[in-house]
Amino acid sequence: MVKYLHSMIRVSDPDATVAFFKLIGLEEVRRFEVEAGRFTLIFLAAPGQEGLAEVELTYNWPPADGSASEEYNGGRNFGHLAYRVDDIYETCRRLMDAGHTIHRPPRDGHMAFVKSPDGISVELLQEGNLPPQEPWASMENSGSW
C-alpha cells in the first residue's frame, strides 16, 4: 500500500509563507520547533484535507554562530504546487491586494499561476469554469511561472 503524505518546500520566512498560503485558503494544521536540529516544520492543508494532502514548510534557523542563513534559489525541476479554488478571481484579487504578482492571470477563468515568497510556483485551478472577466481577460503574463 502507498499513501501520499505531503510535499516539502524550504522557506526563508515562515510567517510570510504561511500568510501567502492562507490567502489561497490553506490552514496551518501542525507545527514542530526542533531546537536540537535548529529547524521548524509547519504543515498546511486545505480544509478537510489534513492528513491527505499537505505541504510541509521547512524553516532552517540561522546558524547559532551568526553566519549567513541558507539561501534557496529554487529549481525549475520542482515544477509547481496546484490547488483547486472556489473563485479564482477572488483568490487572485486577495493575492494581488497583499502585494503578490499574478504571473499567469486567469484570463480564461480557469487557471492562474503565482509564486510564494520563496519563488515556488503555485497553480490555481477554478472549480468548474467561470466566464472570462476583466481585468483578468486583458492581463499579460509577468515573468516566469
Coordinates of N, CA, C and O in Angstrom, one line a residue:
M1 N 0.8 -1.2 0.0 CA 0.0 0.0 0.0 C 0.9 1.2 0.0 O 1.9 1.3 0.7
V2 N 0.5 2.2 -0.8 CA 1.2 3.5 -0.8 C 0.2 4.6 -0.5 O -1.0 4.6 -1.0
K3 N 0.5 5.6 0.3 CA -0.3 6.7 0.6 C 0.5 8.0 0.5 O 1.5 8.1 1.1
Y4 N 0.0 8.9 -0.3 CA 0.6 10.2 -0.4 C 0.5 11.0 0.9 O -0.6 11.0 1.5
L5 N 1.6 11.6 1.4 CA 1.6 12.3 2.6 C 1.7 13.8 2.4 O 0.8 14.6 2.8
H6 N 2.8 14.3 1.9 CA 3.0 15.7 1.7 C 4.1 16.0 0.7 O 4.9 15.1 0.4
S7 N 4.2 17.2 0.3 CA 5.4 17.8 -0.4 C 6.1 18.8 0.6 O 5.4 19.5 1.3
M8 N 7.4 18.8 0.5 CA 8.1 19.7 1.4 C 8.8 20.8 0.5 O 9.4 20.5 -0.5
I9 N 8.7 22.0 1.0 CA 9.5 23.1 0.4 C 10.2 23.9 1.5 O 9.7 24.0 2.6
R10 N 11.4 24.3 1.2 CA 12.2 25.1 2.2 C 11.8 26.5 2.0 O 11.7 27.0 0.9
V11 N 11.7 27.2 3.2 CA 11.3 28.6 3.2 C 12.3 29.4 4.0 O 12.9 29.0 4.9
S12 N 12.4 30.7 3.6 CA 13.3 31.6 4.3 C 12.5 32.5 5.3 O 13.1 33.0 6.2
D13 N 11.2 32.7 5.1 CA 10.4 33.5 6.0 C 9.1 32.7 6.3 O 8.2 32.9 5.5
P14 N 9.1 31.9 7.4 CA 7.9 31.1 7.6 C 6.6 31.9 7.7 O 5.5 31.5 7.2
D15 N 6.7 33.1 8.4 CA 5.4 33.9 8.6 C 4.9 34.4 7.3 O 3.7 34.3 7.0
A16 N 5.8 34.9 6.4 CA 5.3 35.4 5.1 C 4.8 34.2 4.2 O 3.8 34.4 3.5
T17 N 5.4 33.0 4.3 CA 4.9 31.9 3.5 C 3.6 31.4 4.0 O 2.7 31.1 3.2
V18 N 3.4 31.3 5.3 CA 2.1 30.9 5.9 C 1.0 31.9 5.5 O -0.1 31.5 5.1
A19 N 1.3 33.2 5.6 CA 0.3 34.2 5.2 C 0.0 34.1 3.7 O -1.2 34.2 3.4
F20 N 1.0 33.8 2.9 CA 0.7 33.6 1.4 C -0.3 32.5 1.2 O -1.3 32.6 0.5
F21 N 0.0 31.3 1.8 CA -0.9 30.1 1.6 C -2.2 30.3 2.2 O -3.2 29.8 1.7
K22 N -2.3 31.1 3.3 CA -3.7 31.4 3.8 C -4.5 32.2 2.8 O -5.7 32.0 2.8
L23 N -3.9 33.0 2.0 CA -4.6 33.8 1.0 C -5.2 32.9 0.0 O -6.3 33.2 -0.6
I24 N -4.6 31.7 -0.2 CA -5.2 30.7 -1.2 C -6.3 29.9 -0.5 O -7.2 29.4 -1.1
G25 N -6.2 29.8 0.8 CA -7.2 29.0 1.6 C -6.7 27.9 2.4 O -7.5 27.1 3.0
L26 N -5.4 27.7 2.5 CA -4.8 26.7 3.3 C -4.7 27.1 4.7 O -4.7 28.3 5.0
E27 N -4.7 26.1 5.6 CA -4.6 26.4 7.1 C -3.4 25.6 7.7 O -3.1 24.5 7.2
E28 N -2.9 26.2 8.7 CA -1.8 25.5 9.4 C -2.5 24.4 10.3 O -3.4 24.7 11.0
V29 N -2.0 23.2 10.1 CA -2.6 22.1 10.8 C -1.7 21.6 12.0 O -2.1 20.9 12.9
R30 N -0.3 21.8 11.9 CA 0.5 21.5 13.0 C 1.9 22.1 12.7 O 2.3 22.4 11.6
R31 N 2.6 22.2 13.8 CA 4.0 22.9 13.8 C 4.9 22.2 14.8 O 4.4 21.9 15.9
F32 N 6.1 22.0 14.4 CA 7.1 21.4 15.3 C 8.4 22.3 15.3 O 8.9 22.6 14.2
E33 N 8.8 22.8 16.5 CA 10.0 23.5 16.6 C 11.0 22.5 17.2 O 10.8 21.9 18.2
V34 N 12.1 22.3 16.4 CA 13.1 21.3 16.8 C 14.4 22.1 17.2 O 15.2 22.3 16.3
E35 N 14.5 22.4 18.5 CA 15.7 23.1 19.0 C 17.0 22.4 18.7 O 17.9 23.1 18.2
A36 N 17.1 21.1 18.9 CA 18.3 20.4 18.7 C 18.8 20.4 17.3 O 20.0 20.5 17.0
G37 N 17.9 20.4 16.3 CA 18.2 20.4 14.9 C 18.2 21.8 14.3 O 18.5 22.0 13.2
R38 N 17.7 22.8 15.1 CA 17.6 24.2 14.7 C 16.7 24.3 13.4 O 17.1 25.0 12.4
F39 N 15.5 23.8 13.5 CA 14.6 23.9 12.3 C 13.2 23.9 12.8 O 12.9 23.4 13.9
T40 N 12.3 24.4 12.0 CA 10.8 24.4 12.3 C 10.1 23.7 11.1 O 10.5 24.0 9.9
L41 N 9.2 22.9 11.4 CA 8.3 22.2 10.4 C 6.9 22.7 10.6 O 6.4 22.7 11.7
I42 N 6.3 23.2 9.5 CA 4.9 23.7 9.5 C 4.2 23.0 8.5 O 4.6 23.0 7.3
F43 N 3.1 22.3 8.8 CA 2.3 21.6 7.9 C 1.0 22.4 7.6 O 0.3 22.8 8.5
L44 N 0.7 22.5 6.3 CA -0.5 23.2 5.8 C -1.4 22.3 5.0 O -0.9 21.4 4.3
A45 N -2.7 22.5 5.1 CA -3.6 21.7 4.2 C -4.9 22.6 4.0 O -5.2 23.5 4.7
A46 N -5.5 22.2 2.9 CA -6.8 22.8 2.6 C -7.8 22.2 3.6 O -7.6 21.1 4.2
P47 N -8.9 23.0 3.9 CA -9.9 22.5 4.9 C -10.4 21.1 4.5 O -10.7 20.8 3.4
G48 N -10.3 20.2 5.5 CA -10.8 18.8 5.3 C -9.7 17.9 4.6 O -10.0 16.7 4.4
Q49 N -8.5 18.4 4.3 CA -7.5 17.7 3.7 C -6.3 17.3 4.6 O -5.3 16.7 4.2
E50 N -6.5 17.6 5.9 CA -5.4 17.3 6.8 C -5.2 15.8 6.8 O -6.1 15.0 6.9
G51 N -3.9 15.4 6.7 CA -3.5 14.0 6.6 C -3.7 13.4 5.3 O -3.3 12.2 5.1
L52 N -4.3 14.1 4.3 CA -4.5 13.6 3.0 C -3.5 14.2 1.9 O -3.0 13.5 1.1
A53 N -3.4 15.5 2.0 CA -2.6 16.2 1.0 C -2.1 17.5 1.7 O -2.8 18.5 1.8
E54 N -0.9 17.4 2.1 CA -0.3 18.6 2.9 C 0.9 19.1 2.3 O 1.6 18.4 1.5
V55 N 1.2 20.3 2.6 CA 2.5 20.9 2.3 C 3.3 21.1 3.6 O 2.8 21.7 4.5
E56 N 4.5 20.7 3.6 CA 5.4 20.9 4.7 C 6.3 22.0 4.4 O 7.1 22.0 3.4
L57 N 6.3 23.0 5.2 CA 7.2 24.1 5.1 C 8.4 23.8 6.1 O 8.2 23.6 7.3
T58 N 9.6 23.8 5.6 CA 10.8 23.6 6.4 C 11.6 24.9 6.5 O 12.0 25.5 5.5
Y59 N 11.7 25.4 7.7 CA 12.5 26.6 8.0 C 13.7 26.2 8.8 O 13.6 25.8 9.9
N60 N 14.9 26.3 8.2 CA 16.1 26.1 8.8 C 16.6 27.4 9.5 O 16.8 28.4 8.8
W61 N 16.7 27.3 10.8 CA 17.1 28.5 11.6 C 18.4 29.1 11.2 O 19.3 28.3 10.8
P62 N 18.7 30.4 11.3 CA 20.0 30.9 11.1 C 21.0 30.2 12.0 O 20.7 29.8 13.1
P63 N 22.3 30.0 11.5 CA 23.3 29.4 12.3 C 23.5 30.1 13.7 O 23.4 31.3 13.7
A64 N 23.7 29.3 14.7 CA 23.9 29.9 16.0 C 25.1 30.8 16.1 O 25.2 31.6 16.9
D65 N 26.1 30.5 15.2 CA 27.3 31.3 15.3 C 27.2 32.7 14.6 O 28.2 33.5 14.5
G66 N 26.0 33.0 14.1 CA 25.8 34.3 13.5 C 26.1 34.4 12.0 O 26.0 35.4 11.4
S67 N 26.6 33.3 11.4 CA 26.9 33.3 10.0 C 25.7 33.4 9.2 O 24.6 33.2 9.7
A68 N 25.8 33.6 7.9 CA 24.7 33.8 7.0 C 23.8 32.6 6.9 O 24.2 31.4 7.0
S69 N 22.5 32.8 6.8 CA 21.5 31.8 6.6 C 21.6 31.2 5.2 O 22.1 31.8 4.3
E70 N 21.1 30.0 5.1 CA 21.0 29.3 3.8 C 20.1 30.2 2.9 O 19.1 30.7 3.3
E71 N 20.4 30.2 1.6 CA 19.6 30.8 0.6 C 19.0 29.7 -0.3 O 19.7 28.8 -0.7
Y72 N 17.7 29.9 -0.7 CA 17.1 28.9 -1.6 C 16.7 29.6 -2.9 O 15.9 30.5 -2.9
N73 N 17.4 29.2 -3.9 CA 17.2 29.8 -5.3 C 16.0 29.1 -6.0 O 15.5 29.6 -6.9
G74 N 15.7 27.9 -5.5 CA 14.6 27.1 -6.2 C 15.1 26.6 -7.5 O 16.0 27.1 -8.2
G75 N 14.6 25.5 -7.9 CA 14.9 24.9 -9.2 C 13.7 24.6 -10.0 O 12.6 24.2 -9.5
R76 N 13.7 24.9 -11.3 CA 12.6 24.7 -12.1 C 12.2 23.2 -12.2 O 11.1 22.8 -12.6
N77 N 13.2 22.3 -11.8 CA 12.9 20.9 -11.9 C 11.8 20.6 -10.9 O 11.2 19.5 -11.0
F78 N 11.5 21.4 -9.8 CA 10.5 21.1 -8.9 C 9.1 21.2 -9.6 O 8.2 20.4 -9.3
G79 N 8.9 22.1 -10.4 CA 7.6 22.3 -11.1 C 6.8 23.2 -10.3 O 7.1 24.4 -10.1
H80 N 5.6 22.8 -9.7 CA 4.7 23.6 -9.0 C 3.8 22.8 -8.1 O 3.7 21.6 -8.2
L81 N 3.2 23.6 -7.2 CA 2.1 23.0 -6.4 C 0.8 23.5 -7.0 O 0.8 24.5 -7.7
A82 N -0.3 22.7 -6.9 CA -1.5 23.1 -7.5 C -2.7 23.0 -6.5 O -2.7 22.0 -5.8
Y83 N -3.6 23.9 -6.6 CA -4.8 23.9 -5.7 C -6.0 24.3 -6.5 O -6.0 25.3 -7.3
R84 N -7.1 23.6 -6.2 CA -8.4 24.0 -6.8 C -9.0 25.0 -5.9 O -9.0 24.8 -4.7
V85 N -9.6 26.0 -6.4 CA -10.2 27.1 -5.6 C -11.7 27.3 -6.1 O -12.0 27.0 -7.2
D86 N -12.5 27.8 -5.2 CA -13.9 28.1 -5.4 C -14.1 29.3 -6.4 O -15.0 29.3 -7.2
D87 N -13.3 30.3 -6.2 CA -13.4 31.5 -7.1 C -12.0 32.0 -7.4 O -11.4 32.7 -6.6
I88 N -11.5 31.7 -8.6 CA -10.2 32.1 -8.9 C -10.0 33.6 -9.0 O -8.9 34.1 -8.7
Y89 N -11.0 34.3 -9.4 CA -10.9 35.8 -9.5 C -10.7 36.4 -8.1 O -9.9 37.2 -7.9
E90 N -11.5 35.9 -7.1 CA -11.4 36.4 -5.8 C -10.1 36.0 -5.1 O -9.5 36.8 -4.4
T91 N -9.6 34.8 -5.4 CA -8.4 34.3 -4.8 C -7.2 35.2 -5.4 O -6.4 35.6 -4.6
C92 N -7.2 35.4 -6.7 CA -6.2 36.2 -7.3 C -6.2 37.7 -6.8 O -5.2 38.3 -6.6
R93 N -7.4 38.2 -6.6 CA -7.6 39.6 -6.1 C -7.0 39.6 -4.7 O -6.3 40.6 -4.3
R94 N -7.3 38.7 -3.8 CA -6.7 38.7 -2.4 C -5.2 38.6 -2.5 O -4.5 39.4 -1.8
L95 N -4.6 37.8 -3.4 CA -3.2 37.7 -3.5 C -2.6 39.0 -4.0 O -1.6 39.5 -3.5
M96 N -3.2 39.6 -5.0 CA -2.7 40.9 -5.6 C -2.8 42.0 -4.5 O -1.9 42.8 -4.3
D97 N -3.9 42.1 -3.8 CA -4.1 43.1 -2.7 C -3.1 43.0 -1.6 O -2.7 43.9 -1.0
A98 N -2.5 41.8 -1.5 CA -1.5 41.5 -0.5 C -0.1 41.7 -1.0 O 0.9 41.5 -0.4
G99 N 0.0 42.2 -2.3 CA 1.3 42.5 -2.9 C 1.9 41.5 -3.7 O 3.1 41.6 -4.2
H100 N 1.2 40.4 -4.0 CA 1.8 39.3 -4.8 C 1.5 39.5 -6.3 O 0.4 40.0 -6.6
T101 N 2.4 39.1 -7.2 CA 2.2 39.2 -8.6 C 1.5 38.0 -9.1 O 1.9 36.9 -8.8
I102 N 0.5 38.2 -9.9 CA -0.1 37.0 -10.6 C 0.7 36.9 -11.9 O 0.5 37.7 -12.9
H103 N 1.5 35.9 -12.0 CA 2.4 35.7 -13.2 C 1.7 35.2 -14.4 O 2.1 35.6 -15.5
R104 N 0.7 34.4 -14.2 CA -0.2 34.0 -15.3 C -1.6 34.2 -14.9 O -2.2 33.5 -14.1
P105 N -2.2 35.4 -15.3 CA -3.5 35.7 -14.8 C -4.6 34.7 -15.3 O -4.4 34.0 -16.3
P106 N -5.7 34.6 -14.6 CA -6.8 33.7 -15.0 C -7.6 34.3 -16.2 O -8.8 34.4 -16.1
R107 N -7.0 34.5 -17.3 CA -7.7 35.1 -18.5 C -8.8 34.2 -18.9 O -9.8 34.7 -19.4
D108 N -8.7 32.9 -18.8 CA -9.7 32.0 -19.3 C -10.7 31.7 -18.2 O -11.7 30.9 -18.4
G109 N -10.6 32.2 -17.0 CA -11.5 31.9 -15.9 C -11.2 30.5 -15.3 O -12.0 30.0 -14.5
H110 N -10.1 29.9 -15.6 CA -9.8 28.6 -15.2 C -8.5 28.4 -14.5 O -8.4 27.6 -13.5
M111 N -7.4 29.0 -15.0 CA -6.1 28.7 -14.5 C -5.3 30.0 -14.3 O -5.3 30.9 -15.1
A112 N -4.5 30.0 -13.2 CA -3.6 31.1 -12.9 C -2.3 30.6 -12.2 O -2.3 29.5 -11.7
F113 N -1.2 31.3 -12.3 CA 0.0 31.0 -11.6 C 0.5 32.2 -10.8 O 0.4 33.3 -11.2
V114 N 0.9 31.9 -9.5 CA 1.5 32.9 -8.6 C 2.7 32.3 -8.0 O 2.8 31.0 -8.0
K115 N 3.6 33.0 -7.4 CA 4.7 32.5 -6.7 C 4.7 32.8 -5.2 O 4.3 33.9 -4.8
S116 N 5.1 31.8 -4.4 CA 5.2 32.0 -2.9 C 6.4 33.0 -2.7 O 7.2 33.4 -3.6
P117 N 6.5 33.5 -1.4 CA 7.6 34.4 -1.1 C 9.0 33.9 -1.4 O 9.9 34.6 -1.6
D118 N 9.1 32.6 -1.5 CA 10.4 32.0 -1.8 C 10.5 31.6 -3.3 O 11.4 30.8 -3.7
G119 N 9.6 32.0 -4.1 CA 9.6 31.7 -5.6 C 9.1 30.4 -6.0 O 9.4 29.9 -7.1
I120 N 8.4 29.7 -5.1 CA 7.8 28.4 -5.5 C 6.5 28.7 -6.3 O 5.6 29.4 -5.9
S121 N 6.5 28.1 -7.5 CA 5.3 28.3 -8.4 C 4.1 27.6 -7.9 O 4.2 26.4 -7.6
V122 N 3.0 28.3 -7.9 CA 1.7 27.7 -7.4 C 0.6 27.9 -8.5 O 0.4 29.0 -8.9
E123 N 0.1 26.8 -8.9 CA -1.0 26.8 -9.9 C -2.3 26.9 -9.2 O -2.6 26.1 -8.3
L124 N -3.2 27.8 -9.6 CA -4.6 27.8 -9.1 C -5.5 27.4 -10.2 O -5.4 27.9 -11.3
L125 N -6.4 26.5 -9.9 CA -7.4 26.0 -10.9 C -8.8 26.2 -10.4 O -9.1 25.8 -9.2
Q126 N -9.6 26.8 -11.2 CA -11.0 27.1 -10.8 C -11.8 25.8 -10.7 O -11.7 24.9 -11.6
E127 N -12.6 25.6 -9.7 CA -13.6 24.6 -9.6 C -14.7 24.9 -10.6 O -15.4 25.9 -10.5
G128 N -14.8 24.0 -11.6 CA -15.8 24.3 -12.7 C -15.1 25.4 -13.6 O -13.9 25.5 -13.6
N129 N -16.0 26.1 -14.3 CA -15.5 27.2 -15.2 C -16.2 28.5 -14.9 O -17.4 28.5 -14.7
L130 N -15.5 29.6 -14.9 CA -16.1 30.9 -14.8 C -15.9 31.6 -16.2 O -14.9 31.4 -16.8
P131 N -16.8 32.4 -16.6 CA -16.6 33.2 -17.9 C -15.5 34.2 -17.7 O -15.2 34.7 -16.6
P132 N -14.7 34.4 -18.8 CA -13.6 35.4 -18.7 C -14.2 36.7 -18.2 O -15.3 37.1 -18.5
Q133 N -13.4 37.4 -17.4 CA -13.8 38.7 -16.8 C -12.6 39.6 -16.8 O -11.4 39.2 -16.7
E134 N -12.9 40.9 -16.9 CA -11.9 42.0 -16.8 C -11.6 42.2 -15.3 O -12.6 42.0 -14.5
P135 N -10.5 42.6 -14.9 CA -9.3 43.0 -15.7 C -8.5 41.8 -16.1 O -7.5 41.9 -16.9
W136 N -8.9 40.6 -15.7 CA -8.1 39.4 -15.9 C -7.9 39.0 -17.4 O -6.9 38.6 -17.8
A137 N -9.0 39.1 -18.2 CA -9.0 38.7 -19.6 C -8.0 39.5 -20.4 O -7.4 38.9 -21.4
S138 N -7.7 40.7 -20.0 CA -6.7 41.5 -20.8 C -5.3 41.5 -20.2 O -4.4 42.1 -20.8
M139 N -5.1 40.9 -19.0 CA -3.8 41.0 -18.4 C -2.8 40.1 -19.1 O -3.1 39.0 -19.6
E140 N -1.6 40.6 -19.2 CA -0.5 39.9 -19.8 C 0.2 39.0 -18.7 O 0.1 39.3 -17.5
N141 N 1.0 38.0 -19.2 CA 1.8 37.2 -18.3 C 2.9 38.1 -17.7 O 3.3 39.1 -18.4
S142 N 3.4 37.8 -16.6 CA 4.5 38.6 -15.9 C 5.6 37.6 -15.4 O 5.3 36.8 -14.5
G143 N 6.8 37.7 -16.0 CA 7.9 36.8 -15.6 C 7.6 35.4 -15.9 O 6.8 35.0 -16.8
S144 N 8.3 34.5 -15.2 CA 8.1 33.1 -15.4 C 7.2 32.5 -14.4 O 7.0 33.1 -13.4
W145 N 6.6 31.4 -14.8 CA 5.7 30.7 -13.8 C 5.8 29.2 -14.0 O 5.3 28.4 -13.4

